Amino acid sequence: MEVFPGKILIVDDEPDIVEFISYNLKSKGYLIAAAKDGVEAIRKAKDFRPDLILLDIMMPNKDGIETIRELRAMHEFDDTAIIFLTALNDEKYEIEGLKIGADDFISKPIKPELLATRIGSALRRFRKDEEQEQKQTFGDLEINKTKFTVSYKGVDILLAKKEFELLCLLASKPGRVFLRNEILQRVWGTDVIVGDRTIDVHIRKIRQKVGIDLITTVKGVGYKFEMS
Amino acid sequence: MEVFPGKILIVDDEPDIVEFISYNLKSKGYLIAAAKDGVEAIRKAKDFRPDLILLDIMMPNKDGIETIRELRAMHEFDDTAIIFLTALNDEKYEIEGLKIGADDFISKPIKPELLATRIGSALRRFRKDEEQEQKQTFGDLEINKTKFTVSYKGVDILLAKKEFELLCLLASKPGRVFLRNEILQRVWGTDVIVGDRTIDVHIRKIRQKVGIDLITTVKGVGYKFEMS
DNA sequence: CGCCATATTACGGAATTGTTAAGAACTGAT
DNA sequence: ATCAGTTCTTAACAATTCCGTAATATGGCG
């Protein structure tokens, strides 16, 4: 197992299909995770961080179209390729899916070789430079998503996971105000329901730990990231 | 610039592109040769013996597909990486090219940084064959993958196989966080199913045996290798 | 002042990881 | 094959950290 080609999340409600695809891709060295419906898919995507998602359209509990819409809405997965699995001749979905942000389609029944080449080319198209780390700097502040670290003037600051995610979100568009609502959806996900004060508490912790005032409150609206 | 990174043959019929790429790669220390079509490419390859060939697909006088086919047919260039240059969205060639023996694709217009990283990783993939002692050192720590040993300040530390593999994985990208998921699949393989605590136990043993704190826990995410 | 939104603080439950020991699985030698 | 020694996995429990909430404080603004 020398180079590893990528991580793939398979989403389908039929265990047989998941098993079949999973087996095929594993043999090619991919790392696999699976989900059985849209809700689970989004949750798993958040912590598995796949390079590509194979998404069945027909599913209970949030269908493929809706799932892809949500995934694309939180911009966390902008670098993730998404391939739809469709029943044969399901063109109406294809057009729909393309508009929303699918990158390719594969019709069932699935042929292993076809699957492999399509996945390969989708990944190549999307390949972020896996080699180099994803980091952003703002003046003396550095946020490194690969290392999960934040440092200020070279000194590391230890943030908890939620704090880190929240900071990443705000820092993804410096200056832009994120509504409280939006923050909840993007950091906590659509299913989880937490009180409003929770955000404040995390914001406070970030401010406290970082020391300087990175995050500006926009009263009645939300928060934004801004270097003074 | 101590070691020279490699020799590259650029094959494209547009002088501007050749010039552009050439300029970029020279600045990184590569030795460059150029050819304007497939026929010339093969001739030059024979006496320049490049480590890597950048091959345009659309060319007069023998196109890229045909050229690569011939190059691969004579086994003289089995150790040479070949990267295709394609117009955007030219997938049909990509699949074709992969079958025949291309190692990667880069779409025009070409971005210099991307070019560099792709070339770097293609070369690295091919270099691996040259068997040399694969060892890494981090401060006082040395990991020798050929000898299967780890030493700290010159003193050997006996790690069990799984412990060694785990440490190697983490050390392969110092600082980068590996998700628990990822660790399981890459160290234990995809079929084996082991409990979550197993990872912790092995981590603990490594920490215990090595003595110093090499491995940092990122709660809710995974582990990373980091010299303090 | 009184209202409203946010800030702050502290606390308990939840989730995650650390630790230990025990036995299963493996290894190599006799 | 048997045995000793090691390695691997698990299970149970301890320790830690994280997260959400609620209660209270603060501060702006009409």
PDB file of N, CA, C and O in Angstrom, chain A residues 56-119:
ATOM      1  N   ASP A  56     -26.250   7.922  -4.066  1.00  0.00           N
ATOM      2  CA  ASP A  56     -27.434   7.368  -4.691  1.00  0.00           C
ATOM      3  C   ASP A  56     -28.526   8.431  -4.697  1.00  0.00           C
ATOM      4  O   ASP A  56     -28.611   9.246  -3.791  1.00  0.00           O
ATOM      5  N   ILE A  57     -29.351   8.420  -5.731  1.00  0.00           N
ATOM      6  CA  ILE A  57     -30.405   9.427  -5.772  1.00  0.00           C
ATOM      7  C   ILE A  57     -31.614   9.014  -4.969  1.00  0.00           C
ATOM      8  O   ILE A  57     -32.144   9.764  -4.155  1.00  0.00           O
ATOM      9  N   MET A  58     -32.043   7.797  -5.196  1.00  0.00           N
ATOM     10  CA  MET A  58     -33.244   7.346  -4.497  1.00  0.00           C
ATOM     11  C   MET A  58     -32.887   6.823  -3.120  1.00  0.00           C
ATOM     12  O   MET A  58     -32.270   5.776  -2.988  1.00  0.00           O
ATOM     13  N   MET A  59     -33.263   7.572  -2.119  1.00  0.00           N
ATOM     14  CA  MET A  59     -32.960   7.132  -0.767  1.00  0.00           C
ATOM     15  C   MET A  59     -34.050   7.593   0.180  1.00  0.00           C
ATOM     16  O   MET A  59     -34.692   8.620  -0.058  1.00  0.00           O
ATOM     17  N   PRO A  60     -34.243   6.862   1.241  1.00  0.00           N
ATOM     18  CA  PRO A  60     -35.182   7.315   2.263  1.00  0.00           C
ATOM     19  C   PRO A  60     -34.510   8.408   3.081  1.00  0.00           C
ATOM     20  O   PRO A  60     -33.298   8.551   3.016  1.00  0.00           O
ATOM     21  N   ASN A  61     -35.318   9.158   3.790  1.00  0.00           N
ATOM     22  CA  ASN A  61     -34.750  10.019   4.822  1.00  0.00           C
ATOM     23  C   ASN A  61     -33.813  11.100   4.279  1.00  0.00           C
ATOM     24  O   ASN A  61     -32.784  11.379   4.854  1.00  0.00           O
ATOM     25  N   LYS A  62     -34.164  11.703   3.200  1.00  0.00           N
ATOM     26  CA  LYS A  62     -33.398  12.739   2.523  1.00  0.00           C
ATOM     27  C   LYS A  62     -32.748  12.185   1.245  1.00  0.00           C
ATOM     28  O   LYS A  62     -31.757  11.459   1.299  1.00  0.00           O
ATOM     29  N   ASP A  63     -33.309  12.531   0.104  1.00  0.00           N
ATOM     30  CA  ASP A  63     -32.822  11.914  -1.128  1.00  0.00           C
ATOM     31  C   ASP A  63     -31.535  12.556  -1.612  1.00  0.00           C
ATOM     32  O   ASP A  63     -31.028  13.510  -1.024  1.00  0.00           O
ATOM     33  N   GLY A  64     -31.003  12.017  -2.688  1.00  0.00           N
ATOM     34  CA  GLY A  64     -29.707  12.456  -3.178  1.00  0.00           C
ATOM     35  C   GLY A  64     -29.677  13.921  -3.569  1.00  0.00           C
ATOM     36  O   GLY A  64     -28.725  14.639  -3.269  1.00  0.00           O
ATOM     37  N   ILE A  65     -30.723  14.351  -4.254  1.00  0.00           N
ATOM     38  CA  ILE A  65     -30.781  15.738  -4.700  1.00  0.00           C
ATOM     39  C   ILE A  65     -30.712  16.687  -3.509  1.00  0.00           C
ATOM     40  O   ILE A  65     -29.934  17.632  -3.486  1.00  0.00           O
ATOM     41  N   GLU A  66     -31.525  16.382  -2.523  1.00  0.00           N
ATOM     42  CA  GLU A  66     -31.559  17.243  -1.350  1.00  0.00           C
ATOM     43  C   GLU A  66     -30.200  17.209  -0.627  1.00  0.00           C
ATOM     44  O   GLU A  66     -29.689  18.233  -0.167  1.00  0.00           O
ATOM     45  N   THR A  67     -29.636  16.030  -0.570  1.00  0.00           N
ATOM     46  CA  THR A  67     -28.354  15.875   0.116  1.00  0.00           C
ATOM     47  C   THR A  67     -27.251  16.687  -0.551  1.00  0.00           C
ATOM     48  O   THR A  67     -26.490  17.397   0.104  1.00  0.00           O
ATOM     49  N   ILE A  68     -27.209  16.598  -1.874  1.00  0.00           N
ATOM     50  CA  ILE A  68     -26.152  17.316  -2.572  1.00  0.00           C
ATOM     51  C   ILE A  68     -26.368  18.815  -2.417  1.00  0.00           C
ATOM     52  O   ILE A  68     -25.419  19.579  -2.268  1.00  0.00           O
ATOM     53  N   ARG A  69     -27.611  19.215  -2.399  1.00  0.00           N
ATOM     54  CA  ARG A  69     -27.893  20.635  -2.227  1.00  0.00           C
ATOM     55  C   ARG A  69     -27.333  21.122  -0.892  1.00  0.00           C
ATOM     56  O   ARG A  69     -26.675  22.148  -0.822  1.00  0.00           O
ATOM     57  N   GLU A  70     -27.550  20.343   0.128  1.00  0.00           N
ATOM     58  CA  GLU A  70     -27.047  20.753   1.439  1.00  0.00           C
ATOM     59  C   GLU A  70     -25.527  20.731   1.506  1.00  0.00           C
ATOM     60  O   GLU A  70     -24.898  21.612   2.069  1.00  0.00           O
ATOM     61  N   LEU A  71     -24.970  19.696   0.922  1.00  0.00           N
ATOM     62  CA  LEU A  71     -23.512  19.591   0.934  1.00  0.00           C
ATOM     63  C   LEU A  71     -22.880  20.789   0.238  1.00  0.00           C
ATOM     64  O   LEU A  71     -21.904  21.366   0.710  1.00  0.00           O
ATOM     65  N   ARG A  72     -23.463  21.160  -0.885  1.00  0.00           N
ATOM     66  CA  ARG A  72     -22.904  22.283  -1.621  1.00  0.00           C
ATOM     67  C   ARG A  72     -23.168  23.605  -0.911  1.00  0.00           C
ATOM     68  O   ARG A  72     -22.419  24.572  -1.060  1.00  0.00           O
ATOM     69  N   ALA A  73     -24.255  23.630  -0.151  1.00  0.00           N
ATOM     70  CA  ALA A  73     -24.608  24.869   0.544  1.00  0.00           C
ATOM     71  C   ALA A  73     -23.598  25.195   1.642  1.00  0.00           C
ATOM     72  O   ALA A  73     -23.165  26.321   1.786  1.00  0.00           O
ATOM     73  N   MET A  74     -23.220  24.175   2.415  1.00  0.00           N
ATOM     74  CA  MET A  74     -22.138  24.436   3.345  1.00  0.00           C
ATOM     75  C   MET A  74     -20.870  24.323   2.515  1.00  0.00           C
ATOM     76  O   MET A  74     -20.635  23.318   1.897  1.00  0.00           O
ATOM     77  N   HIS A  75     -20.101  25.340   2.467  1.00  0.00           N
ATOM     78  CA  HIS A  75     -19.020  25.328   1.494  1.00  0.00           C
ATOM     79  C   HIS A  75     -17.842  24.476   1.918  1.00  0.00           C
ATOM     80  O   HIS A  75     -16.802  24.470   1.277  1.00  0.00           O
ATOM     81  N   GLU A  76     -18.074  23.761   2.980  1.00  0.00           N
ATOM     82  CA  GLU A  76     -17.030  22.894   3.495  1.00  0.00           C
ATOM     83  C   GLU A  76     -16.608  21.847   2.475  1.00  0.00           C
ATOM     84  O   GLU A  76     -15.500  21.338   2.500  1.00  0.00           O
ATOM     85  N   PHE A  77     -17.510  21.529   1.556  1.00  0.00           N
ATOM     86  CA  PHE A  77     -17.231  20.436   0.627  1.00  0.00           C
ATOM     87  C   PHE A  77     -17.034  20.894  -0.808  1.00  0.00           C
ATOM     88  O   PHE A  77     -17.268  20.156  -1.751  1.00  0.00           O
ATOM     89  N   ASP A  78     -16.595  22.120  -0.935  1.00  0.00           N
ATOM     90  CA  ASP A  78     -16.379  22.643  -2.274  1.00  0.00           C
ATOM     91  C   ASP A  78     -15.298  21.874  -3.024  1.00  0.00           C
ATOM     92  O   ASP A  78     -15.296  21.832  -4.247  1.00  0.00           O
ATOM     93  N   ASP A  79     -14.393  21.296  -2.279  1.00  0.00           N
ATOM     94  CA  ASP A  79     -13.306  20.566  -2.921  1.00  0.00           C
ATOM     95  C   ASP A  79     -13.598  19.079  -3.062  1.00  0.00           C
ATOM     96  O   ASP A  79     -12.709  18.291  -3.336  1.00  0.00           O
ATOM     97  N   THR A  80     -14.821  18.723  -2.780  1.00  0.00           N
ATOM     98  CA  THR A  80     -15.161  17.308  -2.823  1.00  0.00           C
ATOM     99  C   THR A  80     -15.948  16.997  -4.086  1.00  0.00           C
ATOM    100  O   THR A  80     -16.932  17.668  -4.383  1.00  0.00           O
ATOM    101  N   ALA A  81     -15.491  16.011  -4.826  1.00  0.00           N
ATOM    102  CA  ALA A  81     -16.208  15.609  -6.026  1.00  0.00           C
ATOM    103  C   ALA A  81     -17.425  14.797  -5.622  1.00  0.00           C
ATOM    104  O   ALA A  81     -17.390  14.067  -4.646  1.00  0.00           O
ATOM    105  N   ILE A  82     -18.506  14.954  -6.350  1.00  0.00           N
ATOM    106  CA  ILE A  82     -19.698  14.169  -6.062  1.00  0.00           C
ATOM    107  C   ILE A  82     -20.178  13.484  -7.337  1.00  0.00           C
ATOM    108  O   ILE A  82     -20.342  14.127  -8.374  1.00  0.00           O
ATOM    109  N   ILE A  83     -20.353  12.190  -7.249  1.00  0.00           N
ATOM    110  CA  ILE A  83     -20.857  11.436  -8.397  1.00  0.00           C
ATOM    111  C   ILE A  83     -22.189  10.810  -8.016  1.00  0.00           C
ATOM    112  O   ILE A  83     -22.315  10.200  -6.962  1.00  0.00           O
ATOM    113  N   PHE A  84     -23.170  10.994  -8.895  1.00  0.00           N
ATOM    114  CA  PHE A  84     -24.491  10.427  -8.656  1.00  0.00           C
ATOM    115  C   PHE A  84     -24.578   8.993  -9.141  1.00  0.00           C
ATOM    116  O   PHE A  84     -24.021   8.657 -10.180  1.00  0.00           O
ATOM    117  N   LEU A  85     -25.287   8.211  -8.399  1.00  0.00           N
ATOM    118  CA  LEU A  85     -25.636   6.874  -8.880  1.00  0.00           C
ATOM    119  C   LEU A  85     -27.104   6.915  -9.266  1.00  0.00           C
ATOM    120  O   LEU A  85     -27.958   7.227  -8.437  1.00  0.00           O
ATOM    121  N   THR A  86     -27.404   6.623 -10.523  1.00  0.00           N
ATOM    122  CA  THR A  86     -28.794   6.712 -10.955  1.00  0.00           C
ATOM    123  C   THR A  86     -29.241   5.396 -11.551  1.00  0.00           C
ATOM    124  O   THR A  86     -28.443   4.606 -12.029  1.00  0.00           O
ATOM    125  N   ALA A  87     -30.548   5.189 -11.506  1.00  0.00           N
ATOM    126  CA  ALA A  87     -31.104   4.056 -12.238  1.00  0.00           C
ATOM    127  C   ALA A  87     -30.953   4.384 -13.711  1.00  0.00           C
ATOM    128  O   ALA A  87     -30.787   5.552 -14.090  1.00  0.00           O
ATOM    129  N   LEU A  88     -30.963   3.402 -14.538  1.00  0.00           N
ATOM    130  CA  LEU A  88     -30.806   3.615 -15.976  1.00  0.00           C
ATOM    131  C   LEU A  88     -31.874   4.569 -16.498  1.00  0.00           C
ATOM    132  O   LEU A  88     -33.024   4.505 -16.096  1.00  0.00           O
ATOM    133  N   ASN A  89     -31.443   5.432 -17.420  1.00  0.00           N
ATOM    134  CA  ASN A  89     -32.389   6.320 -18.093  1.00  0.00           C
ATOM    135  C   ASN A  89     -33.128   7.267 -17.162  1.00  0.00           C
ATOM    136  O   ASN A  89     -34.281   7.585 -17.391  1.00  0.00           O
ATOM    137  N   ASP A  90     -32.477   7.678 -16.174  1.00  0.00           N
ATOM    138  CA  ASP A  90     -33.128   8.604 -15.263  1.00  0.00           C
ATOM    139  C   ASP A  90     -32.654  10.018 -15.558  1.00  0.00           C
ATOM    140  O   ASP A  90     -32.106  10.699 -14.702  1.00  0.00           O
ATOM    141  N   GLU A  91     -32.906  10.435 -16.776  1.00  0.00           N
ATOM    142  CA  GLU A  91     -32.281  11.673 -17.204  1.00  0.00           C
ATOM    143  C   GLU A  91     -32.769  12.905 -16.475  1.00  0.00           C
ATOM    144  O   GLU A  91     -32.043  13.866 -16.321  1.00  0.00           O
ATOM    145  N   LYS A  92     -34.003  12.870 -16.073  1.00  0.00           N
ATOM    146  CA  LYS A  92     -34.508  14.070 -15.415  1.00  0.00           C
ATOM    147  C   LYS A  92     -33.688  14.417 -14.185  1.00  0.00           C
ATOM    148  O   LYS A  92     -33.411  15.564 -13.899  1.00  0.00           O
ATOM    149  N   TYR A  93     -33.242  13.404 -13.490  1.00  0.00           N
ATOM    150  CA  TYR A  93     -32.423  13.670 -12.328  1.00  0.00           C
ATOM    151  C   TYR A  93     -31.045  14.192 -12.734  1.00  0.00           C
ATOM    152  O   TYR A  93     -30.446  14.979 -12.035  1.00  0.00           O
ATOM    153  N   GLU A  94     -30.589  13.679 -13.851  1.00  0.00           N
ATOM    154  CA  GLU A  94     -29.243  14.049 -14.242  1.00  0.00           C
ATOM    155  C   GLU A  94     -29.115  15.545 -14.450  1.00  0.00           C
ATOM    156  O   GLU A  94     -28.182  16.180 -13.985  1.00  0.00           O
ATOM    157  N   ILE A  95     -30.074  16.083 -15.189  1.00  0.00           N
ATOM    158  CA  ILE A  95     -30.018  17.511 -15.450  1.00  0.00           C
ATOM    159  C   ILE A  95     -30.131  18.289 -14.153  1.00  0.00           C
ATOM    160  O   ILE A  95     -29.359  19.195 -13.876  1.00  0.00           O
ATOM    161  N   GLU A  96     -31.075  17.872 -13.355  1.00  0.00           N
ATOM    162  CA  GLU A  96     -31.271  18.473 -12.043  1.00  0.00           C
ATOM    163  C   GLU A  96     -29.967  18.453 -11.249  1.00  0.00           C
ATOM    164  O   GLU A  96     -29.509  19.452 -10.718  1.00  0.00           O
ATOM    165  N   GLY A  97     -29.372  17.289 -11.224  1.00  0.00           N
ATOM    166  CA  GLY A  97     -28.166  17.086 -10.434  1.00  0.00           C
ATOM    167  C   GLY A  97     -27.007  17.940 -10.918  1.00  0.00           C
ATOM    168  O   GLY A  97     -26.249  18.508 -10.118  1.00  0.00           O
ATOM    169  N   LEU A  98     -26.875  18.035 -12.209  1.00  0.00           N
ATOM    170  CA  LEU A  98     -25.791  18.832 -12.768  1.00  0.00           C
ATOM    171  C   LEU A  98     -25.896  20.273 -12.331  1.00  0.00           C
ATOM    172  O   LEU A  98     -24.919  20.897 -11.961  1.00  0.00           O
ATOM    173  N   LYS A  99     -27.110  20.776 -12.384  1.00  0.00           N
ATOM    174  CA  LYS A  99     -27.325  22.172 -11.992  1.00  0.00           C
ATOM    175  C   LYS A  99     -26.876  22.398 -10.566  1.00  0.00           C
ATOM    176  O   LYS A  99     -26.342  23.432 -10.226  1.00  0.00           O
ATOM    177  N   ILE A 100     -27.155  21.439  -9.738  1.00  0.00           N
ATOM    178  CA  ILE A 100     -26.903  21.621  -8.310  1.00  0.00           C
ATOM    179  C   ILE A 100     -25.451  21.416  -7.934  1.00  0.00           C
ATOM    180  O   ILE A 100     -24.983  21.905  -6.935  1.00  0.00           O
ATOM    181  N   GLY A 101     -24.749  20.638  -8.710  1.00  0.00           N
ATOM    182  CA  GLY A 101     -23.341  20.505  -8.371  1.00  0.00           C
ATOM    183  C   GLY A 101     -22.789  19.097  -8.388  1.00  0.00           C
ATOM    184  O   GLY A 101     -21.764  18.820  -7.785  1.00  0.00           O
ATOM    185  N   ALA A 102     -23.457  18.186  -9.074  1.00  0.00           N
ATOM    186  CA  ALA A 102     -22.869  16.862  -9.238  1.00  0.00           C
ATOM    187  C   ALA A 102     -21.787  16.973 -10.298  1.00  0.00           C
ATOM    188  O   ALA A 102     -21.829  17.850 -11.159  1.00  0.00           O
ATOM    189  N   ASP A 103     -20.815  16.097 -10.234  1.00  0.00           N
ATOM    190  CA  ASP A 103     -19.714  16.189 -11.178  1.00  0.00           C
ATOM    191  C   ASP A 103     -19.764  15.108 -12.236  1.00  0.00           C
ATOM    192  O   ASP A 103     -19.106  15.201 -13.256  1.00  0.00           O
ATOM    193  N   ASP A 104     -20.551  14.077 -11.950  1.00  0.00           N
ATOM    194  CA  ASP A 104     -20.650  13.006 -12.936  1.00  0.00           C
ATOM    195  C   ASP A 104     -21.807  12.097 -12.544  1.00  0.00           C
ATOM    196  O   ASP A 104     -22.379  12.219 -11.468  1.00  0.00           O
ATOM    197  N   PHE A 105     -22.133  11.183 -13.446  1.00  0.00           N
ATOM    198  CA  PHE A 105     -23.205  10.235 -13.182  1.00  0.00           C
ATOM    199  C   PHE A 105     -22.760   8.848 -13.541  1.00  0.00           C
ATOM    200  O   PHE A 105     -22.037   8.645 -14.508  1.00  0.00           O
ATOM    201  N   ILE A 106     -23.210   7.902 -12.780  1.00  0.00           N
ATOM    202  CA  ILE A 106     -22.977   6.515 -13.146  1.00  0.00           C
ATOM    203  C   ILE A 106     -24.312   5.808 -12.993  1.00  0.00           C
ATOM    204  O   ILE A 106     -24.984   5.941 -11.970  1.00  0.00           O
ATOM    205  N   SER A 107     -24.711   5.091 -14.040  1.00  0.00           N
ATOM    206  CA  SER A 107     -25.995   4.405 -13.930  1.00  0.00           C
ATOM    207  C   SER A 107     -25.812   2.993 -13.429  1.00  0.00           C
ATOM    208  O   SER A 107     -24.830   2.331 -13.722  1.00  0.00           O
ATOM    209  N   LYS A 108     -26.780   2.584 -12.666  1.00  0.00           N
ATOM    210  CA  LYS A 108     -26.816   1.208 -12.219  1.00  0.00           C
ATOM    211  C   LYS A 108     -27.412   0.383 -13.351  1.00  0.00           C
ATOM    212  O   LYS A 108     -28.258   0.879 -14.079  1.00  0.00           O
ATOM    213  N   PRO A 109     -27.106  -0.863 -13.526  1.00  0.00           N
ATOM    214  CA  PRO A 109     -26.134  -1.595 -12.706  1.00  0.00           C
ATOM    215  C   PRO A 109     -24.717  -1.118 -12.940  1.00  0.00           C
ATOM    216  O   PRO A 109     -24.387  -0.694 -14.044  1.00  0.00           O
ATOM    217  N   ILE A 110     -23.915  -1.196 -11.907  1.00  0.00           N
ATOM    218  CA  ILE A 110     -22.587  -0.604 -11.942  1.00  0.00           C
ATOM    219  C   ILE A 110     -21.537  -1.568 -12.476  1.00  0.00           C
ATOM    220  O   ILE A 110     -21.454  -2.703 -12.042  1.00  0.00           O
ATOM    221  N   LYS A 111     -20.771  -1.068 -13.430  1.00  0.00           N
ATOM    222  CA  LYS A 111     -19.666  -1.882 -13.920  1.00  0.00           C
ATOM    223  C   LYS A 111     -18.368  -1.416 -13.269  1.00  0.00           C
ATOM    224  O   LYS A 111     -18.021  -0.245 -13.362  1.00  0.00           O
ATOM    225  N   PRO A 112     -17.680  -2.316 -12.655  1.00  0.00           N
ATOM    226  CA  PRO A 112     -16.486  -1.963 -11.883  1.00  0.00           C
ATOM    227  C   PRO A 112     -15.452  -1.142 -12.646  1.00  0.00           C
ATOM    228  O   PRO A 112     -14.957  -0.146 -12.131  1.00  0.00           O
ATOM    229  N   GLU A 113     -15.168  -1.522 -13.873  1.00  0.00           N
ATOM    230  CA  GLU A 113     -14.097  -0.773 -14.577  1.00  0.00           C
ATOM    231  C   GLU A 113     -14.531   0.658 -14.836  1.00  0.00           C
ATOM    232  O   GLU A 113     -13.772   1.607 -14.680  1.00  0.00           O
ATOM    233  N   LEU A 114     -15.784   0.778 -15.248  1.00  0.00           N
ATOM    234  CA  LEU A 114     -16.306   2.103 -15.520  1.00  0.00           C
ATOM    235  C   LEU A 114     -16.246   2.952 -14.255  1.00  0.00           C
ATOM    236  O   LEU A 114     -15.774   4.092 -14.259  1.00  0.00           O
ATOM    237  N   LEU A 115     -16.701   2.358 -13.174  1.00  0.00           N
ATOM    238  CA  LEU A 115     -16.675   3.040 -11.885  1.00  0.00           C
ATOM    239  C   LEU A 115     -15.285   3.571 -11.585  1.00  0.00           C
ATOM    240  O   LEU A 115     -15.097   4.739 -11.253  1.00  0.00           O
ATOM    241  N   ALA A 116     -14.308   2.698 -11.749  1.00  0.00           N
ATOM    242  CA  ALA A 116     -12.941   3.066 -11.404  1.00  0.00           C
ATOM    243  C   ALA A 116     -12.430   4.217 -12.270  1.00  0.00           C
ATOM    244  O   ALA A 116     -11.843   5.167 -11.767  1.00  0.00           O
ATOM    245  N   THR A 117     -12.683   4.154 -13.557  1.00  0.00           N
ATOM    246  CA  THR A 117     -12.143   5.218 -14.412  1.00  0.00           C
ATOM    247  C   THR A 117     -12.863   6.531 -14.149  1.00  0.00           C
ATOM    248  O   THR A 117     -12.233   7.588 -14.105  1.00  0.00           O
ATOM    249  N   ARG A 118     -14.163   6.468 -13.934  1.00  0.00           N
ATOM    250  CA  ARG A 118     -14.886   7.706 -13.662  1.00  0.00           C
ATOM    251  C   ARG A 118     -14.414   8.347 -12.364  1.00  0.00           C
ATOM    252  O   ARG A 118     -14.233   9.545 -12.270  1.00  0.00           O
ATOM    253  N   ILE A 119     -14.238   7.522 -11.380  1.00  0.00           N
ATOM    254  CA  ILE A 119     -13.771   8.031 -10.096  1.00  0.00           C
ATOM    255  C   ILE A 119     -12.387   8.628 -10.255  1.00  0.00           C
ATOM    256  O   ILE A 119     -12.102   9.719  -9.773  1.00  0.00           O
TER     257      ILE A 119
END
